[in-house]
Coordinates of C-alpha atoms in Angstrom, one line a residue:
M1 CA 106.3 112.2 100.7
S2 CA 108.6 112.3 96.5
L3 CA 110.3 110.1 94.7
S4 CA 112.9 111.5 97.5
S5 CA 113.7 110.8 100.1
P6 CA 115.2 114.0 103.0
N7 CA 118.2 112.4 103.3
D8 CA 119.7 112.2 99.4
T9 CA 122.0 114.7 99.4
A10 CA 124.1 113.0 101.8
M11 CA 123.9 109.8 99.6
A12 CA 125.1 111.4 96.0
N13 CA 127.7 112.2 97.8
E14 CA 128.2 108.8 99.0
Q15 CA 127.4 107.0 96.1
Q16 CA 131.2 106.7 94.3
S17 CA 132.2 104.3 97.3
I18 CA 128.7 103.1 98.0
L19 CA 129.7 99.4 96.3
D20 CA 132.7 99.7 97.9
T21 CA 131.0 98.7 100.8
P22 CA 129.7 95.4 101.7
E23 CA 126.8 97.1 103.7
G24 CA 126.5 98.9 99.2
K25 CA 126.8 96.1 98.5
A26 CA 124.3 93.3 100.0
Q27 CA 122.1 95.7 99.6
L28 CA 122.6 95.8 95.4
C29 CA 121.9 92.9 95.8
V30 CA 119.2 91.9 97.3
Y31 CA 117.6 95.4 95.2
V32 CA 118.5 93.2 92.4
L33 CA 117.0 89.4 94.1
T34 CA 113.7 91.4 95.4
F35 CA 112.7 92.6 91.4
L36 CA 113.6 89.5 90.0
L37 CA 111.4 87.4 91.9
G38 CA 108.5 89.7 92.2
S39 CA 108.8 89.9 88.3
V40 CA 108.6 86.3 87.9
G41 CA 106.5 85.5 90.5
N42 CA 103.8 88.5 89.5
V43 CA 103.9 87.6 86.2
L44 CA 103.7 84.1 86.6
V45 CA 100.0 84.6 88.5
L46 CA 99.1 86.2 84.9
L47 CA 100.0 83.3 83.1
V48 CA 98.2 81.3 85.6
V49 CA 95.5 83.1 84.5
R50 CA 94.8 84.0 81.6
S51 CA 95.2 79.7 80.7
K52 CA 91.7 79.3 82.7
K53 CA 88.8 79.1 81.0
N54 CA 86.6 80.0 83.4
R55 CA 87.5 83.3 85.7
T56 CA 86.9 83.1 89.0
F57 CA 86.5 87.3 90.3
N58 CA 88.4 86.5 93.4
D59 CA 90.7 85.8 89.4
L60 CA 90.0 89.0 88.4
F61 CA 91.4 91.1 91.8
I62 CA 94.4 88.9 91.5
V63 CA 94.8 90.3 87.7
N64 CA 94.9 93.6 89.2
L65 CA 96.8 92.7 91.7
A66 CA 99.5 91.2 90.4
I67 CA 99.2 94.3 87.9
S68 CA 99.5 96.8 90.2
D69 CA 102.6 94.9 92.1
L70 CA 104.3 94.5 88.3
L71 CA 103.3 98.4 88.0
M72 CA 104.8 98.8 92.1
I73 CA 108.4 96.7 91.3
G74 CA 109.1 98.1 87.9
F75 CA 110.4 101.3 90.4
L76 CA 113.5 99.4 92.4
P77 CA 115.2 99.4 89.8
V78 CA 114.8 102.7 89.0
Y79 CA 115.3 103.6 93.0
T80 CA 118.8 101.6 92.1
V81 CA 120.2 103.6 89.4
K82 CA 119.8 106.7 91.9
I83 CA 121.5 105.2 94.3
L84 CA 124.0 104.2 91.5
V85 CA 124.1 107.6 89.3
K86 CA 123.6 111.2 90.2
F87 CA 121.5 112.8 88.0
H88 CA 118.7 116.0 88.6
H89 CA 116.2 115.7 88.8
T90 CA 112.8 117.9 86.8
T91 CA 109.8 118.8 87.1
A92 CA 108.5 116.5 84.7
F93 CA 110.0 113.4 86.1
C94 CA 109.0 114.7 90.4
K95 CA 104.4 115.2 89.1
I96 CA 105.2 111.9 87.2
I97 CA 107.2 109.0 88.8
S98 CA 106.6 109.5 92.7
P99 CA 103.1 110.0 92.0
L100 CA 102.6 106.9 90.1
A101 CA 104.7 104.6 92.6
T102 CA 102.6 106.3 95.2
M103 CA 99.4 105.3 93.3
T104 CA 100.6 102.1 92.3
Y105 CA 100.5 101.8 96.1
F106 CA 97.1 102.7 96.8
V107 CA 95.9 100.2 93.9
S108 CA 97.5 97.4 95.5
V109 CA 96.2 98.3 99.3
F110 CA 93.1 99.0 97.7
T111 CA 93.1 95.7 95.8
L112 CA 93.7 93.6 98.8
T113 CA 90.9 95.0 100.8
S114 CA 88.5 94.5 98.2
M115 CA 89.3 91.5 98.6
A116 CA 88.8 91.1 101.6
I117 CA 85.3 92.1 102.1
H118 CA 83.9 90.0 98.7
R119 CA 85.2 87.7 100.4
C120 CA 83.7 88.1 102.7
Y121 CA 80.4 88.6 101.0
V122 CA 80.4 85.5 99.6
I123 CA 81.9 83.2 102.4
T124 CA 79.0 84.7 104.7
N125 CA 76.3 85.0 101.9
P126 CA 76.7 82.1 100.4
F127 CA 72.6 81.6 99.1
K128 CA 72.7 85.3 98.3
P129 CA 72.9 86.3 94.5
E130 CA 76.6 86.3 93.4
M131 CA 77.8 89.6 91.6
R132 CA 77.5 90.7 88.1
K133 CA 80.2 90.5 86.5
W134 CA 80.5 94.4 85.1
K135 CA 79.7 95.2 89.1
I136 CA 83.1 93.6 89.7
N137 CA 84.9 95.7 87.3
V138 CA 83.6 99.2 86.9
W139 CA 83.9 98.0 91.5
L140 CA 88.7 97.5 89.7
V141 CA 88.2 101.1 87.3
G142 CA 87.0 102.7 90.8
L143 CA 90.4 101.7 92.8
W144 CA 92.0 103.2 89.5
V145 CA 90.0 106.0 90.4
A146 CA 90.6 107.3 93.3
S147 CA 93.8 105.9 93.7
F148 CA 94.2 109.0 90.6
L149 CA 92.6 110.6 93.4
A150 CA 94.3 110.5 96.6
V151 CA 97.4 110.7 94.6
L152 CA 96.7 114.6 92.5
P153 CA 97.8 116.2 95.9
L154 CA 100.4 115.6 95.3
V155 CA 101.1 115.9 91.6
L156 CA 100.2 119.1 92.3
V157 CA 102.9 120.5 94.9
A158 CA 105.4 118.1 93.7
Q159 CA 108.8 120.6 92.6
E160 CA 112.2 119.6 91.2
G161 CA 115.1 119.5 93.9
L162 CA 117.7 122.7 94.7
P163 CA 120.6 122.6 91.7
G164 CA 122.8 120.1 92.6
T165 CA 120.8 117.6 94.7
N166 CA 119.9 113.9 94.0
N167 CA 115.8 114.5 94.7
C168 CA 112.5 116.6 95.0
T169 CA 110.5 118.2 97.0
E170 CA 107.3 119.8 98.0
D171 CA 105.3 122.7 97.7
W172 CA 103.4 122.3 100.7
P173 CA 101.3 126.2 101.7
S174 CA 102.6 125.7 104.7
L175 CA 103.3 122.7 107.3
N176 CA 99.8 122.1 108.2
A177 CA 98.9 121.1 105.2
R178 CA 101.6 118.5 104.8
K179 CA 101.2 117.1 107.8
A180 CA 97.1 116.7 106.7
Y181 CA 98.3 115.0 104.5
T182 CA 101.0 112.7 105.8
A183 CA 97.8 111.9 107.8
C184 CA 95.7 111.0 105.0
L185 CA 98.3 108.7 103.7
F186 CA 98.6 107.3 107.1
V187 CA 94.7 106.4 107.1
L188 CA 93.6 105.6 103.4
Q189 CA 96.9 103.6 103.0
Y190 CA 97.2 101.3 106.2
S191 CA 94.9 101.9 109.9
L192 CA 91.7 101.6 107.8
P193 CA 92.8 99.3 105.0
L194 CA 94.0 96.8 108.0
A195 CA 91.4 96.7 110.1
I196 CA 88.9 96.1 107.8
I197 CA 90.8 93.1 106.7
T198 CA 91.5 92.7 110.0
A199 CA 88.4 92.2 111.2
A200 CA 86.9 91.0 107.5
Y201 CA 89.1 87.7 108.0
I202 CA 87.6 87.7 111.6
R203 CA 84.5 87.7 109.8
I204 CA 85.3 84.4 107.4
T205 CA 86.8 82.4 110.3
V206 CA 84.3 83.3 112.9
D207 CA 82.0 82.6 110.4
L208 CA 84.8 78.5 110.2
L209 CA 84.6 77.4 113.4
K210 CA 81.1 77.7 113.4
S211 CA 80.3 75.9 109.9
S212 CA 82.6 73.2 111.4
T213 CA 80.6 73.5 114.2
E214 CA 77.7 72.3 112.4
R215 CA 79.0 69.9 110.7
F216 CA 80.9 68.0 114.1
G217 CA 78.8 69.8 116.7
P218 CA 79.7 68.0 120.1
G219 CA 75.9 66.2 120.5
E220 CA 76.6 64.7 116.8
S221 CA 77.7 60.9 116.6
L222 CA 79.7 60.1 114.0
N223 CA 79.9 56.1 112.9
N224 CA 83.1 54.8 113.6
N225 CA 84.1 54.2 109.5
R226 CA 87.2 55.6 108.2
R227 CA 84.7 57.4 105.8
D228 CA 83.1 59.4 108.8
R229 CA 86.3 60.0 110.3
K230 CA 88.3 60.8 106.5
I231 CA 85.6 63.4 106.9
L232 CA 86.3 64.0 110.0
S233 CA 89.8 65.2 108.9
H234 CA 89.4 66.5 105.8
A235 CA 87.6 69.4 107.3
R236 CA 89.6 70.1 110.5
K237 CA 92.8 70.4 108.1
D238 CA 90.3 72.5 105.5
D239 CA 89.8 74.9 108.9
I240 CA 93.6 74.5 110.3
Q241 CA 94.5 75.5 106.8
V242 CA 91.9 78.9 106.1
L243 CA 92.7 80.7 110.0
K244 CA 97.0 79.3 108.5
T245 CA 96.1 81.7 105.7
V246 CA 94.4 84.3 107.4
A247 CA 97.5 85.0 109.7
V248 CA 99.6 85.6 107.3
I249 CA 97.8 87.8 105.3
V250 CA 97.0 90.1 108.1
L251 CA 100.8 90.2 109.5
V252 CA 102.8 89.9 106.3
F253 CA 100.2 94.1 105.4
A254 CA 101.1 94.8 109.3
I255 CA 104.7 94.5 109.5
C256 CA 105.5 95.1 105.7
L257 CA 103.6 98.2 105.3
L258 CA 103.7 99.5 109.0
P259 CA 108.2 101.4 108.8
I260 CA 107.1 103.4 105.5
Q261 CA 104.4 105.0 107.8
L262 CA 105.9 106.0 110.5
S263 CA 108.2 107.2 108.8
W264 CA 106.5 109.5 107.0
M265 CA 104.8 109.7 110.1
M266 CA 108.0 110.0 112.8
L267 CA 109.1 112.9 110.3
D268 CA 106.2 114.4 110.2
F269 CA 104.8 115.3 113.6
G270 CA 107.9 113.7 115.6
G271 CA 110.5 116.3 117.9
E272 CA 114.0 116.1 116.6
T273 CA 115.0 112.3 118.2
E274 CA 112.3 110.7 115.9
K275 CA 112.5 112.3 112.6
R276 CA 117.1 111.1 113.3
I277 CA 115.5 107.4 113.8
A278 CA 113.0 108.1 111.2
L279 CA 116.2 109.3 109.4
E280 CA 118.3 106.9 109.9
V281 CA 117.0 103.7 110.0
F282 CA 114.3 103.5 108.4
F283 CA 114.3 105.4 105.9
K284 CA 116.7 102.6 104.7
F285 CA 114.1 99.5 104.2
D286 CA 111.3 101.3 104.3
V287 CA 110.7 101.6 101.0
L288 CA 112.0 98.0 100.2
L289 CA 109.4 96.2 102.9
S290 CA 107.5 98.2 100.9
I291 CA 108.2 96.5 97.6
L292 CA 108.5 93.2 98.9
H293 CA 105.2 93.2 100.4
S294 CA 104.2 93.8 96.4
C295 CA 107.0 90.7 96.0
L296 CA 104.9 88.1 98.6
N297 CA 101.1 88.8 97.6
P298 CA 102.1 86.5 94.5
L299 CA 102.8 83.8 97.4
V300 CA 100.2 84.8 100.1
Y301 CA 97.4 85.0 97.7
G302 CA 98.1 82.3 95.2
T303 CA 100.2 79.3 96.3
V304 CA 97.3 78.5 98.7
T305 CA 95.2 77.1 96.1
R306 CA 96.4 74.2 94.1
R307 CA 95.1 75.9 90.6
Y308 CA 98.3 78.8 91.2
R309 CA 100.8 76.2 92.5
N310 CA 99.9 73.4 89.8
G311 CA 100.1 76.5 87.1
Y312 CA 103.7 78.5 89.1
I313 CA 105.7 74.5 88.9
K314 CA 104.0 74.1 84.4
Y315 CA 104.9 77.7 84.1
L316 CA 108.1 76.9 86.0
V317 CA 109.1 74.0 84.4
Y318 CA 108.5 75.0 80.7
M319 CA 111.2 78.2 80.7
C320 CA 113.3 76.9 82.7
P321 CA 113.0 72.3 81.7
C322 CA 116.5 71.2 84.5
L323 CA 113.7 71.7 86.7
K324 CA 111.9 69.3 85.8
K325 CA 114.7 66.8 86.7
R326 CA 113.5 68.0 91.0
I327 CA 110.3 67.9 90.0
P328 CA 109.6 64.3 88.0
N329 CA 105.7 64.9 88.5
V330 CA 104.7 67.7 87.1
P331 CA 101.3 68.0 87.7
P332 CA 98.6 68.8 85.4
S333 CA 97.5 72.7 85.0
T334 CA 94.3 71.7 86.1
T335 CA 91.5 72.7 88.3
S336 CA 90.1 70.8 90.6
H337 CA 86.2 71.5 92.8
H338 CA 87.6 73.3 95.4
D339 CA 89.8 75.8 93.5
N340 CA 86.8 77.7 92.4
Y341 CA 83.7 79.8 93.0
E342 CA 81.8 81.9 90.9
P343 CA 82.2 81.4 88.0
C344 CA 82.6 84.7 85.6
K345 CA 79.5 83.9 82.8
Q346 CA 79.1 86.5 80.4
N347 CA 75.2 86.8 81.4
G348 CA 76.2 88.4 84.3
S349 CA 74.7 85.9 86.5
A350 CA 77.5 83.6 87.6
P351 CA 111.4 102.3 94.4
H352 CA 113.7 104.2 94.3
E353 CA 114.5 107.4 96.4
K354 CA 111.8 108.6 99.6
T355 CA 108.3 108.2 97.6
R356 CA 104.2 108.7 98.9
L357 CA 104.6 105.0 98.6
G358 CA 103.4 105.1 102.5
R359 CA 102.4 108.0 101.1
G360 CA 76.1 75.4 102.3
T361 CA 76.6 74.7 99.3
S362 CA 79.5 73.7 97.5
E363 CA 80.1 78.0 96.0
R364 CA 80.7 78.4 100.1
D365 CA 82.8 76.0 101.3
T366 CA 85.2 76.5 98.4
M367 CA 85.3 79.8 97.8
S368 CA 86.9 79.8 102.1
T369 CA 90.1 77.4 100.5
E370 CA 90.9 80.7 98.3
V371 CA 91.1 82.9 101.8

């Protein structure tokens, strides 16, 4: 519930020897690797978007996602230091760090959900007027405001732990109030977003399959020439790529964010057996999985388009020239018509210890390639 886990006291007593075990060394290596990969990946996303002349509405969502993920990943060193160094948490630390980590978690989840909703709207309504840029900006600001309001109760109840301990506590008026907040977080952070994302992408998939059938229906005769066969082949490949991407998006979200939700639900609503499982099993890797999700977002949401792939390679080669020998043909950072949709026109026409983290037109067709 706070930046500290319920078993922090026991962990603090083992801090002197944690790096003496293979498990402890492996854990530290995983934390460092996750931090580096997540930081580099999300920074590359920001660089690629910054280098674009015409930014799309989807780029605005991806930038918001990258910023929230970078903030989220930034709490990983805090978690690592807390494992290696024993220090007492002050009230200010407990009321700022833990809620801030949870807030960035909320922003990331809300952004992923918003991207699914927006993509579903654009693909299934190709002839409706596009949203104005200021509306998208208000939407993004609203995500941060909603995330702050969601963690406000945590700010109010967070307290420093007992002297000699390495954790924060939550001073709830009653056990039922604590359980109610845990249940609300489960709904807002996992079950509801997962349901919305799944429904949106199922709707997109159905629409794409329907569109493919309309373009090349069973009763439609294709001229037996190379051009028609090539068009049909590309259409099928695009649809298969979209379906694979949709499956990855849903699975990564469901798998990476489930353990931290289960751990808190089992701790607050389970019996002694469930609480023991939560403390001894889930609490060891649930936060890391949540941060790993932030590292995977640049791969899942960026590399599915040629623009981001080319941009990643360009900046990686620039930062590490030795890679140029392995990648002789560095792709230019140009944008194909398959990677664009909805240009943002100025005229508007177009962590750490346990935290409450868990706590028809070309526009339509090209949009589908960015699912």
